[in-house]
Short mmCIF file of C-alpha atoms and ligand atoms in Angstrom, two decimals:
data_model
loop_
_atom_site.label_atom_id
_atom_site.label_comp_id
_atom_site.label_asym_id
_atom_site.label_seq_id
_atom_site.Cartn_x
_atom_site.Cartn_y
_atom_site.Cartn_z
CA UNK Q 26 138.89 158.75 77.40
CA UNK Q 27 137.95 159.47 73.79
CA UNK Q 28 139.86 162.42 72.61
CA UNK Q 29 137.85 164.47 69.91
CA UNK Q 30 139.26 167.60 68.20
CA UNK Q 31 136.42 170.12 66.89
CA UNK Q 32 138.59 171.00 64.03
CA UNK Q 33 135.35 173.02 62.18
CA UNK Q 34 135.38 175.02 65.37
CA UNK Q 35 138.45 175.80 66.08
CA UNK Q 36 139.25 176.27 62.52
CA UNK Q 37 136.24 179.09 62.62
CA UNK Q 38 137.10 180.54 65.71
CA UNK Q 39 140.63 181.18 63.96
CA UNK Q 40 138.69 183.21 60.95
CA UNK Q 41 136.64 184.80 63.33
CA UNK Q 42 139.59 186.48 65.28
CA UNK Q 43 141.17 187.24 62.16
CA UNK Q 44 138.70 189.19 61.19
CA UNK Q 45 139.18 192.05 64.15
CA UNK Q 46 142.06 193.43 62.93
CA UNK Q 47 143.61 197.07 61.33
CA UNK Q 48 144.81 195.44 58.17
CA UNK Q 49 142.96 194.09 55.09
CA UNK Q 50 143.16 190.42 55.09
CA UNK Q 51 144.49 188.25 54.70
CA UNK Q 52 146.64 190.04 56.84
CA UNK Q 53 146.33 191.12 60.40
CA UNK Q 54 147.52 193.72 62.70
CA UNK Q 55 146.28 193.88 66.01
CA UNK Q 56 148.52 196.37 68.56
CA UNK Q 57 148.01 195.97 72.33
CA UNK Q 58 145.45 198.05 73.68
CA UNK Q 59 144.21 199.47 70.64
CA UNK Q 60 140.34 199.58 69.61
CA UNK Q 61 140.82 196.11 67.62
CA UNK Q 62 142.88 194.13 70.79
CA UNK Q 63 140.27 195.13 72.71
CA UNK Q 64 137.35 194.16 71.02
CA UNK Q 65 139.21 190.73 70.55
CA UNK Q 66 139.84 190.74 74.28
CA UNK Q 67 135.91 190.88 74.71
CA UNK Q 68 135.55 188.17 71.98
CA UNK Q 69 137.66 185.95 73.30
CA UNK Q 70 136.32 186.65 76.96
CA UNK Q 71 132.99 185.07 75.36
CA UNK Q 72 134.45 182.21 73.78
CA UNK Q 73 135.61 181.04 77.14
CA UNK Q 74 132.84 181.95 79.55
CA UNK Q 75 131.19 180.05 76.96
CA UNK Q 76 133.05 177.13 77.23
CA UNK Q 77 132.24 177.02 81.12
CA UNK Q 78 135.58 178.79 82.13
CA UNK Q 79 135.68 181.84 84.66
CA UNK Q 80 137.64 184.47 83.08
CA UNK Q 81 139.87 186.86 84.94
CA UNK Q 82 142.16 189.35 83.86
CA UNK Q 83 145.11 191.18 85.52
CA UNK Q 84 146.19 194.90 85.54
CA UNK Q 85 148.12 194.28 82.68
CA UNK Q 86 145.10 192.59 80.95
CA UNK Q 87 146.88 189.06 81.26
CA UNK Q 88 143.68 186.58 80.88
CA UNK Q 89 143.50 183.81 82.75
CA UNK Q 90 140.67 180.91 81.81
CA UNK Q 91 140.06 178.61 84.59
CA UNK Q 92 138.76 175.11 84.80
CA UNK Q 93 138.70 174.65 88.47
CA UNK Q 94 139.86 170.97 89.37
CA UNK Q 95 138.77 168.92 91.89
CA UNK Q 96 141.45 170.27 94.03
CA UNK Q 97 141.31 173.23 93.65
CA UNK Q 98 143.65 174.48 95.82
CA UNK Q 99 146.60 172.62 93.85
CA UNK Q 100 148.69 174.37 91.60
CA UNK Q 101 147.28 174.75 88.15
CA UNK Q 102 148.20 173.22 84.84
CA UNK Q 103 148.64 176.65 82.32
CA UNK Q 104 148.64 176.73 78.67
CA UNK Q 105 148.56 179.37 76.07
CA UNK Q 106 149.66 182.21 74.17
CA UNK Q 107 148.95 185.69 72.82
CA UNK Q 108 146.74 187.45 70.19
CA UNK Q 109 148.38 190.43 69.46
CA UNK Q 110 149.86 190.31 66.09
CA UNK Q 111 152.28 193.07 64.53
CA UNK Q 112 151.35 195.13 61.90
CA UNK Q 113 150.98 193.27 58.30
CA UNK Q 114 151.35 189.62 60.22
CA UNK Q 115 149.50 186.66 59.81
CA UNK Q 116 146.71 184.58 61.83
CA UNK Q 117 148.31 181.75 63.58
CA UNK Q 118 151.27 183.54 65.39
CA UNK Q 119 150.39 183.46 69.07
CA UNK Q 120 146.71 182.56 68.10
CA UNK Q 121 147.02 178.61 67.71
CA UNK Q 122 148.54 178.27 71.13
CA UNK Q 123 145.40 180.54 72.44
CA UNK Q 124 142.91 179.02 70.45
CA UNK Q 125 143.93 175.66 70.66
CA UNK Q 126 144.36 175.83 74.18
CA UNK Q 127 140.76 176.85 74.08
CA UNK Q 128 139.69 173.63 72.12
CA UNK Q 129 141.96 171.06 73.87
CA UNK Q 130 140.04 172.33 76.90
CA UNK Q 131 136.34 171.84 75.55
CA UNK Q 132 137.77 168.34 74.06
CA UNK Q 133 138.85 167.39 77.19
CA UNK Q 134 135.56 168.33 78.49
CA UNK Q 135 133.41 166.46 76.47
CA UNK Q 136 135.09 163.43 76.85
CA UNK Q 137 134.02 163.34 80.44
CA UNK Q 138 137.81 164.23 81.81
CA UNK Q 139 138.08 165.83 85.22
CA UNK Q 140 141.20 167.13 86.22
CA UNK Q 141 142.12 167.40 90.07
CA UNK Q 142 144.53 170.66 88.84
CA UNK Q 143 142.83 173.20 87.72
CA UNK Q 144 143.37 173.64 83.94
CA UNK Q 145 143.99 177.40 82.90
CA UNK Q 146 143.87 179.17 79.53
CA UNK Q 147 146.39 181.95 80.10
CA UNK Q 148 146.65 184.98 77.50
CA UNK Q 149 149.30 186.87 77.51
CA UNK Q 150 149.40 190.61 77.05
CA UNK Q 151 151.78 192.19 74.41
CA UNK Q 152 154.24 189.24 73.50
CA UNK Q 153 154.81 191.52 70.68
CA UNK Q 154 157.30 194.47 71.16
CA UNK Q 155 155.13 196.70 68.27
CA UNK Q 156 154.35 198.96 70.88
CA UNK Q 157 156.36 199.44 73.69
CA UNK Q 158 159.54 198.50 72.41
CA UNK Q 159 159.66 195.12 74.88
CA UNK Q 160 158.08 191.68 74.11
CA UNK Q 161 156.76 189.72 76.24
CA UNK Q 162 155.18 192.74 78.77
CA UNK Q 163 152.79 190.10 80.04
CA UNK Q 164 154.71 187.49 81.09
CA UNK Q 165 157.53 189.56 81.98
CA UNK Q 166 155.33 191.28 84.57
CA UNK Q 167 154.03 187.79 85.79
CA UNK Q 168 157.94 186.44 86.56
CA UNK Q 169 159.09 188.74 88.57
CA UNK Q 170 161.23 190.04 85.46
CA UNK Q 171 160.29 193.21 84.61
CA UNK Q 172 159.20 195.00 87.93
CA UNK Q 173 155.94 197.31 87.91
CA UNK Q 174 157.89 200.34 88.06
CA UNK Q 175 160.08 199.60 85.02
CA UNK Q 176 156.77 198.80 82.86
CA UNK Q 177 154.92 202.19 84.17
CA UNK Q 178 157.93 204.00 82.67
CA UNK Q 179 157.47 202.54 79.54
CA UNK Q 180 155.97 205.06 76.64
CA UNK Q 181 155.06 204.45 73.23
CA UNK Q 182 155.60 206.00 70.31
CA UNK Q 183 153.32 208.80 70.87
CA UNK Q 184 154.86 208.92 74.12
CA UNK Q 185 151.84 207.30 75.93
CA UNK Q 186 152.48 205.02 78.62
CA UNK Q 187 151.59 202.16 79.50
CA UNK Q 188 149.87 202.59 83.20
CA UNK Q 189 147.47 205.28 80.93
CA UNK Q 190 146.50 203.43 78.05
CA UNK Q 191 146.21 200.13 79.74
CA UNK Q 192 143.55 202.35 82.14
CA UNK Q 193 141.88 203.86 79.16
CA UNK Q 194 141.39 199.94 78.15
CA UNK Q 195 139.82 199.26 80.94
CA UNK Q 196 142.26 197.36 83.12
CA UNK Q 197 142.09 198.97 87.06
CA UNK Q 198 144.29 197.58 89.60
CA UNK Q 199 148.03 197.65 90.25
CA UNK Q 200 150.81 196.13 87.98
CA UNK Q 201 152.87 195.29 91.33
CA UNK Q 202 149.73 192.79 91.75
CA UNK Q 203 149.98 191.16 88.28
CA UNK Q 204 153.80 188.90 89.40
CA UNK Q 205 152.62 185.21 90.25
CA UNK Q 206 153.89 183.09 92.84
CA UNK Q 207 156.49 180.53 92.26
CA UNK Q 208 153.70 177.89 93.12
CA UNK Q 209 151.26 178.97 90.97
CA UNK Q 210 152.02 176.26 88.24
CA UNK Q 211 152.81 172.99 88.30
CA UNK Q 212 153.60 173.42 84.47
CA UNK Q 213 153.25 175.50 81.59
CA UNK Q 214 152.93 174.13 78.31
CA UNK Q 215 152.44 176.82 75.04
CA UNK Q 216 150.97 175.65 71.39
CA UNK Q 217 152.55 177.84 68.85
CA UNK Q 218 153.72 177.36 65.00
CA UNK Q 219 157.84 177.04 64.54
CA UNK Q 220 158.00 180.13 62.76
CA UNK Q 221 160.93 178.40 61.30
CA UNK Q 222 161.28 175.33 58.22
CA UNK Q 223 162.23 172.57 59.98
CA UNK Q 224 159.51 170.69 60.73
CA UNK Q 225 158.03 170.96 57.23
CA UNK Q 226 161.30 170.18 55.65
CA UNK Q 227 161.89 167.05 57.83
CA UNK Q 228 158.21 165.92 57.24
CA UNK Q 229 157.60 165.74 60.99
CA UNK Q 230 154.32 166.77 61.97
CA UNK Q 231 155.25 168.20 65.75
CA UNK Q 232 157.70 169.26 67.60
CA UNK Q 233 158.87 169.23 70.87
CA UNK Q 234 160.35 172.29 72.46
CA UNK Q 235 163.80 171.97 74.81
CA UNK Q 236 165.77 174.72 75.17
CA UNK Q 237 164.40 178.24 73.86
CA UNK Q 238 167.09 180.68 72.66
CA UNK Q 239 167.10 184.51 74.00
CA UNK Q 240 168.14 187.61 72.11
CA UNK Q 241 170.40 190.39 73.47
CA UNK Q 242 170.37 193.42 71.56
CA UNK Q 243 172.52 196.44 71.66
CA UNK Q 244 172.68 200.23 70.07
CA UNK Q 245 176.38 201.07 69.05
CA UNK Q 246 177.03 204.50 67.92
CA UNK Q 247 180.25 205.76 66.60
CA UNK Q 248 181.34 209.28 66.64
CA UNK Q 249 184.24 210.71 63.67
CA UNK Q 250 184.76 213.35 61.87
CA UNK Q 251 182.52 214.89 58.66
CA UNK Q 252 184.00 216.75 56.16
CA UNK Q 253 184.15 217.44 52.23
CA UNK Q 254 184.34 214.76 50.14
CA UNK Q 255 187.24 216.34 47.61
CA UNK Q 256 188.68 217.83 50.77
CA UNK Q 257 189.82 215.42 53.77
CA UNK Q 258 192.83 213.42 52.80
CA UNK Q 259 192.90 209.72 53.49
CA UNK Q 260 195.48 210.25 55.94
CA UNK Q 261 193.65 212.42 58.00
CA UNK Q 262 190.13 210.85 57.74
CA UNK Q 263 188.24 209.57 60.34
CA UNK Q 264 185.27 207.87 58.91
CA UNK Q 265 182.59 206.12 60.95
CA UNK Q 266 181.29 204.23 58.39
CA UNK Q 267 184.25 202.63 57.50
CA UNK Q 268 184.48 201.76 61.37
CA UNK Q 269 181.20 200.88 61.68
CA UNK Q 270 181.70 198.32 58.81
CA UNK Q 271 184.86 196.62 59.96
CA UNK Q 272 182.35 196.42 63.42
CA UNK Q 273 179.71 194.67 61.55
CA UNK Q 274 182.67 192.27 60.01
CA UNK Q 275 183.49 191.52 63.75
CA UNK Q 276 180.55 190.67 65.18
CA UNK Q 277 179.66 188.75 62.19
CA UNK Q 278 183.04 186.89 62.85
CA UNK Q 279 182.30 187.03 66.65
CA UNK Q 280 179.21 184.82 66.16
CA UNK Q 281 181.10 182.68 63.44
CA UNK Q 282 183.79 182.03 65.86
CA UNK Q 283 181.81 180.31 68.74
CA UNK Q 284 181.49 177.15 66.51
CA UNK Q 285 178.15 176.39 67.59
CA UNK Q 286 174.78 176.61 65.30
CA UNK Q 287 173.06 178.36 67.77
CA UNK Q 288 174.81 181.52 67.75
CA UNK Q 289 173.56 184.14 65.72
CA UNK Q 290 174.17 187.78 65.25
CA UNK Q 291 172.53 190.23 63.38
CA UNK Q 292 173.33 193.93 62.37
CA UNK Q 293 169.93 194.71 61.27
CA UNK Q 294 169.82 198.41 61.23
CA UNK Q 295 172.96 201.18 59.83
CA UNK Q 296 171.68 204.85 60.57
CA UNK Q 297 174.41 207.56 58.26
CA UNK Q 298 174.63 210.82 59.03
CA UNK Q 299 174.46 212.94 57.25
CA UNK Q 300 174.25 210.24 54.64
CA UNK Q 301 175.18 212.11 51.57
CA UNK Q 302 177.33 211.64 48.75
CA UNK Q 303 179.90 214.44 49.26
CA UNK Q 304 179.89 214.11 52.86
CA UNK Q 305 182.70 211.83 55.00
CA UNK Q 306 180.25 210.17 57.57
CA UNK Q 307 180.57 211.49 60.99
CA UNK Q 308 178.42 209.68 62.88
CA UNK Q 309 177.01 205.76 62.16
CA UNK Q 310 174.22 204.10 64.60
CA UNK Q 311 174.03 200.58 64.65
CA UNK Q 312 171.46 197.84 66.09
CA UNK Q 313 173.25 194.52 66.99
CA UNK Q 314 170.80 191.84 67.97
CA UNK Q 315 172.77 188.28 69.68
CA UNK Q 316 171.13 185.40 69.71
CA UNK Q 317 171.99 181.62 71.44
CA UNK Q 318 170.76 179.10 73.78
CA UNK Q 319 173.64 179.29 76.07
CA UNK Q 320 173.91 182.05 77.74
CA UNK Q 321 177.72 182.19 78.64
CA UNK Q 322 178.60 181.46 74.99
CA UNK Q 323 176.16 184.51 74.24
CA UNK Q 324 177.58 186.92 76.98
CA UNK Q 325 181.13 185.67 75.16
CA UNK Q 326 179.85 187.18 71.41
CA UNK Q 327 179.24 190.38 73.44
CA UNK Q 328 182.03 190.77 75.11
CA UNK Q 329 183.91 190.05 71.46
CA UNK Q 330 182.17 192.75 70.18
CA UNK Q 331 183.32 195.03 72.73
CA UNK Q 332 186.89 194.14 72.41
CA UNK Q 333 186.42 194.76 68.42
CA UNK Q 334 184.35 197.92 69.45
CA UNK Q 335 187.63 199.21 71.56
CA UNK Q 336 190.28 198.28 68.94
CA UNK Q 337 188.43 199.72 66.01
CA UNK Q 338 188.08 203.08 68.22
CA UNK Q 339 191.83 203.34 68.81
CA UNK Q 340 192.97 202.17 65.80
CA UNK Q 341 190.18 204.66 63.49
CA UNK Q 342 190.28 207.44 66.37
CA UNK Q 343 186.49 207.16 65.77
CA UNK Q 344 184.30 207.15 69.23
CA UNK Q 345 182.83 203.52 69.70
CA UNK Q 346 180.37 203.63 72.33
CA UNK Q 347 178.03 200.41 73.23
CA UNK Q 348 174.98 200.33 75.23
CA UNK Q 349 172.73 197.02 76.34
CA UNK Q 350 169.24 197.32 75.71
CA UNK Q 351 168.48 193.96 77.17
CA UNK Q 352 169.49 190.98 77.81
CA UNK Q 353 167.39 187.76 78.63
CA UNK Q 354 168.61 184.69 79.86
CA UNK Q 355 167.98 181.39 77.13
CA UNK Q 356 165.50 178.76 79.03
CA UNK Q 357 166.18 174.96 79.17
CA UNK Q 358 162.56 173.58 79.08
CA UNK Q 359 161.56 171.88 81.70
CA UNK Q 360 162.12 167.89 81.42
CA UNK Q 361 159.26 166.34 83.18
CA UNK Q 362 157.04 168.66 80.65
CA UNK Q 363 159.35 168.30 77.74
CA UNK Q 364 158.56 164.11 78.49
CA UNK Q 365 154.85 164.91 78.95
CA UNK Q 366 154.43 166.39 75.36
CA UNK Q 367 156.51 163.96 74.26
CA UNK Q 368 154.48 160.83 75.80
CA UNK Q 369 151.38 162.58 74.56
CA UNK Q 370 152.74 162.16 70.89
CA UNK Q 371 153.86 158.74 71.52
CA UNK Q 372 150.41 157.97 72.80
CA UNK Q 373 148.57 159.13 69.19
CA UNK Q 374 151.00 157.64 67.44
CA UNK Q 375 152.68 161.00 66.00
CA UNK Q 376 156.32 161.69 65.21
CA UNK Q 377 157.95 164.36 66.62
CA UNK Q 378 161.51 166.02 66.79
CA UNK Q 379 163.05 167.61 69.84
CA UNK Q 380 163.92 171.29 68.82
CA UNK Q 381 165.55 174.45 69.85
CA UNK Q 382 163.28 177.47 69.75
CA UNK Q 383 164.80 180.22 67.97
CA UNK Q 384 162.40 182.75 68.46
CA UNK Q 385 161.41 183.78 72.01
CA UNK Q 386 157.94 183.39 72.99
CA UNK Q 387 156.47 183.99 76.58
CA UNK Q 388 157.33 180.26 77.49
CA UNK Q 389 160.86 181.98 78.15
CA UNK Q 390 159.56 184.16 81.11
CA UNK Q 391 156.86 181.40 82.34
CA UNK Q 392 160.12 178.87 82.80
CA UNK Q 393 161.54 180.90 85.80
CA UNK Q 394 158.37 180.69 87.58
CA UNK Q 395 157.04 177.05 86.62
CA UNK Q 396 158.17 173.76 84.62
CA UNK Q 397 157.34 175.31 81.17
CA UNK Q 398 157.93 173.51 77.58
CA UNK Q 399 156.40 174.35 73.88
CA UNK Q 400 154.53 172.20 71.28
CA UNK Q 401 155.36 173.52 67.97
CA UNK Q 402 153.43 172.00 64.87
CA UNK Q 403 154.66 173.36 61.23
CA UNK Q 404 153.83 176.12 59.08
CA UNK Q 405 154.49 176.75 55.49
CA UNK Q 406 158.00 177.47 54.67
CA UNK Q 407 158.41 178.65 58.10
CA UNK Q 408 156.64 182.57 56.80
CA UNK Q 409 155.61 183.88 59.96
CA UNK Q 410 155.20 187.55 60.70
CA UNK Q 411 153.33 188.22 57.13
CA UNK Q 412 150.26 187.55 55.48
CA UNK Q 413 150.91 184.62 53.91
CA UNK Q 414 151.59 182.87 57.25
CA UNK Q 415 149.50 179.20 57.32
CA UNK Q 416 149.46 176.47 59.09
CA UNK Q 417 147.13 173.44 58.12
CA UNK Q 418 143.78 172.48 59.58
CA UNK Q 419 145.28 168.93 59.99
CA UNK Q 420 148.77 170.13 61.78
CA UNK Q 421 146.61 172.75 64.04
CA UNK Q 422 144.04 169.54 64.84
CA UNK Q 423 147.43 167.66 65.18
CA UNK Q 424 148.73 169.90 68.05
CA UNK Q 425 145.79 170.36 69.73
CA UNK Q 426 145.03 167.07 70.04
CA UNK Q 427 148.24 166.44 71.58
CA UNK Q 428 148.10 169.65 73.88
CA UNK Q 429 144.67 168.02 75.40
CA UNK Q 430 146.50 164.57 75.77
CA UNK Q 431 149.31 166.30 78.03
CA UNK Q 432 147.04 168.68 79.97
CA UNK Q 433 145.31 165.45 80.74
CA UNK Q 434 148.40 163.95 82.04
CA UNK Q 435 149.49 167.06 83.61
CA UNK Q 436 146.37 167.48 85.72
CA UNK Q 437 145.59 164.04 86.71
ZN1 ZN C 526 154.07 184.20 68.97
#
C-alpha cells in the first residue's frame, strides 16, 4: 500500500474552515451552536459526503463519518476531534485531528485499502467549555458520563439551554439516545497539536499519547468581616483576603508537596469584595483548578486543601467554605493503541516520544468506552488557544500520515 498525504488539500481545507469564524483572522472563534459552528457543521458535512462517507449526526450534533468495512457489523475504528474553537483562538486546536482524520481517510482510499472495520470520522460537539461552562459535552454525553438530564439542565450565559439551542440548530432527537455502547469501538485514536513545548524543544516530530491528565476544579469562598480601614484594630480583624492568601500559599504548597511533575494547581481567579482601598475585605472568591495523571495523588492535593481550608477558618475566624465543580478521572491510554501509533511511526521511519497529555481533550471520555490513545505532532512554542497558534504543513502531513498508517492497522 502506497501511502500518499494530499498536503495542498488538507492544508486548504484548514484555511477554508478558518475562514467561518466571529473573529478577524488570523484568529478564530467559533462557539457551539452559533450561526458560524453551524455553517461549519454544513461545510464539513460536504467535505465528507464528498469523500464517499455517510454522515450522521446525533442529538447533540456529534458527527459521525463512516467508511463502512467489509464487515460491517464489527466494531469500528474512530478517529477525530472537534471544531469549535474559543473566542480569539487559533486554527489547528481540535481542527488537525478533524481534518486530518478526514485526509488519512481519502489517503487510505486511494491507495486501494479496504478495511474489514468500518473506519469513522467522529466530531465531537463542544470540547470547548466557552459556552456551557463544561468541556467535552460531546463525548461526555457519548460515555455514559454526563447523563441526558444533567446536560438539559445546562444554561448558558444568557441563560439558554442547551436542549433549546441545540433544537434551534437543527439537531431533533433525544440526548438519552446520543451514549454509545461499550462495543461500539474497537479503538479510538485522536490527531491533535501538544498545545505544550515539548516536542518542538526536543526536536521530535510526533508524539505518542499515554496517560492524559484530568483537571478538578473548585470555587472556595471565604466569609469575614468588612470594616474601616483607620478603624478595625489588628487584633480584632478578620480579613478574608489575608485568609484567602495564606489558602493560595497552601494549595500552592499542596501541589509542591506530592513530589511528582504531574501535579499542578492553579489559583487562577481572586474575586474582592468590596475591593476598595479603605475597606477590610469581607468576602474573597477563589477558583482552584488541580491537575495530575493519578488520580489518588490528585484526590490527595484536594483533600490538603481542605485541611488548609479548615485550619485557616479556625485559626482567622474567617468562613472557609469549598465546593467541587467537577472532577474527572485522568485516563491511562490504551496500550494495544498506544503500540499501534507507535508501530505506525516506526514503520515511516519517524521519531517519536511517549508523552503525558496535560490538557484534556475528548480522548479522556472516549477511553472509558473504547481502547483510546492520541497522536500529538508539535506546534510553535506550544501557543495554543490564540491567534498565533501554528503548526507546520510538514508536522500536520507528518501526523496524518501516521494516523492513516494506524487506522490501517487498526481496521485490518
Ligand atoms: Zn482541542
Amino acid at each position: 500500500m502506497k501511502l500518499e498525504i494530499d498536503r495542498d488539500k488538507l492544508l486548504s481545507e484548514i484555511e477554508a474552515l478558518a475562514a467561518i469564524s466571529d473573529a478577524e483572522p488570523p484568529a478564530v472563534t467559533r462557539i457551539v451552536f452559533t450561526a458560524a459552528d453551524v455553517k461549519a457543521r454544513a461545510w464539513l458535512r460536504a467535505r465528507c459526503e464528498e469523500a464517499g462517507l455517510a454522515v450522521r449526526q446525533d442529538a447533540i450534533g456529534n458527527t459521525f463519518a463512516r467508511w463502512a468495512g467489509s464487515d460491517p457489523k464489527a466494531a469500528a475504528i474512530g478517529t477525530g476531534s472537534h471544531i469549535d474553537a474559543i473566542p480569539n483562538a487559533g486554527k489547528y486546536d481540535g481542527v488537525v485531528g478533524v481534518l486530518g482524520g478526514l485526509e488519512a481517510i481519502r489517503a487510505l482510499r486511494r491507495a486501494g485499502f479496504h478495511p474489514r472495520h468500518s473506519i469513522e470520522l467522529l466530531v465531537f460537539t463542544s470540547e470547548e467549555p466557552t459556552r456551557f461552562g463544561i468541556g467535552c459535552l460531546g463525548s461526555r454525553l457519548l460515555s455514559g458520563s454526563l447523563s441526558a438530564e444533567a446536560a438539559n439542565k445546562l444554561k448558558d450565559g444568557d441563560g439558554e439551554s442547551v436542549e433549546k439551542v441545540r433544537r434551534q440548530a437543527g439537531l431533533g432527537g433525544e440526548l438519552e439516545e446520543a451514549k454509545l455502547p461499550t462495543d461500539y469501538y474497537k479503538a479510538f485514536v485522536e490527531l491533535h497539536i501538544e498545545q505544550g513545548p515539548l516536542l518542538e524543544q526536543q526536536n521530535t516530530p510526533l508524539g505518542v499519547v499515554t496517560k492524559i491528565a484530568a483537571p478538578a476544579s473548585m470555587r472556595v469562598s471565604l466569609e469575614g468581616a468588612g470594616g474601616h480601614a483607620s478603624g478595625v484594630l489588628m487584633p480584632d480583624r478578620r480579613d478574608a483576603l489575608c485568609a484567602a492568601a495564606e489558602l493560595i500559599l497552601a494549595i500552592e504548597s499542596a501541589a509542591r508537596n506530592t513530589g511528582a511533575v504531574d501535579t499542578v494547581a492553579t489559583v487562577g481567579i481572586c474575586d474582592v469584595f468590596p475591593s476598595a482601598v479603605n475597606s477590610i475585605p469581607s468576602r474573597v472568591r477563589l477558583s482552584v483548578d488541580i491537575r495530575d495523571t493519578d488520580l489518588a495523588r490528585r484526590d490527595g492535593v484536594m483533600k490538603a486543601i481542605e485541611d488548609a481550608g479548615r485550619a485557616i477558618s479556625a485559626n482567622r475566624r474567617v468562613a472557609v467554605h469549598t465546593e467541587l465543580v467537577n472532577a474527572d478521572a485522568p485516563a491511562e491510554c490504551a496500550p494495544t493503541i498506544v503500540a499501534a501509533l507507535s508501530d505506525a511511526c516506526r514503520k515511516h521511519q519517524q521519531k517519536f516520544l511517549p508523552m503525558i497529555s496535560r490538557a484534556y481533550h475528548d480522548s479522556l471520555f472516549m477511553s472509558r468506552i473504547a481502547p483510546a490513545a492520541m497522536l500529538f505532532i508539535p506546534c510553535r512554542k506550544g501557543y495554543s488557544h490564540r491567534p498565533d497558534e501554528y503548526a507546520s504543513p510538514e508536522d500536520i502531513a507528518r501526523g496524518t500520515l501516521v494516523l492513516a498508517e494506524t487506522l490501517a492497522a487498526l481496521s485490518a
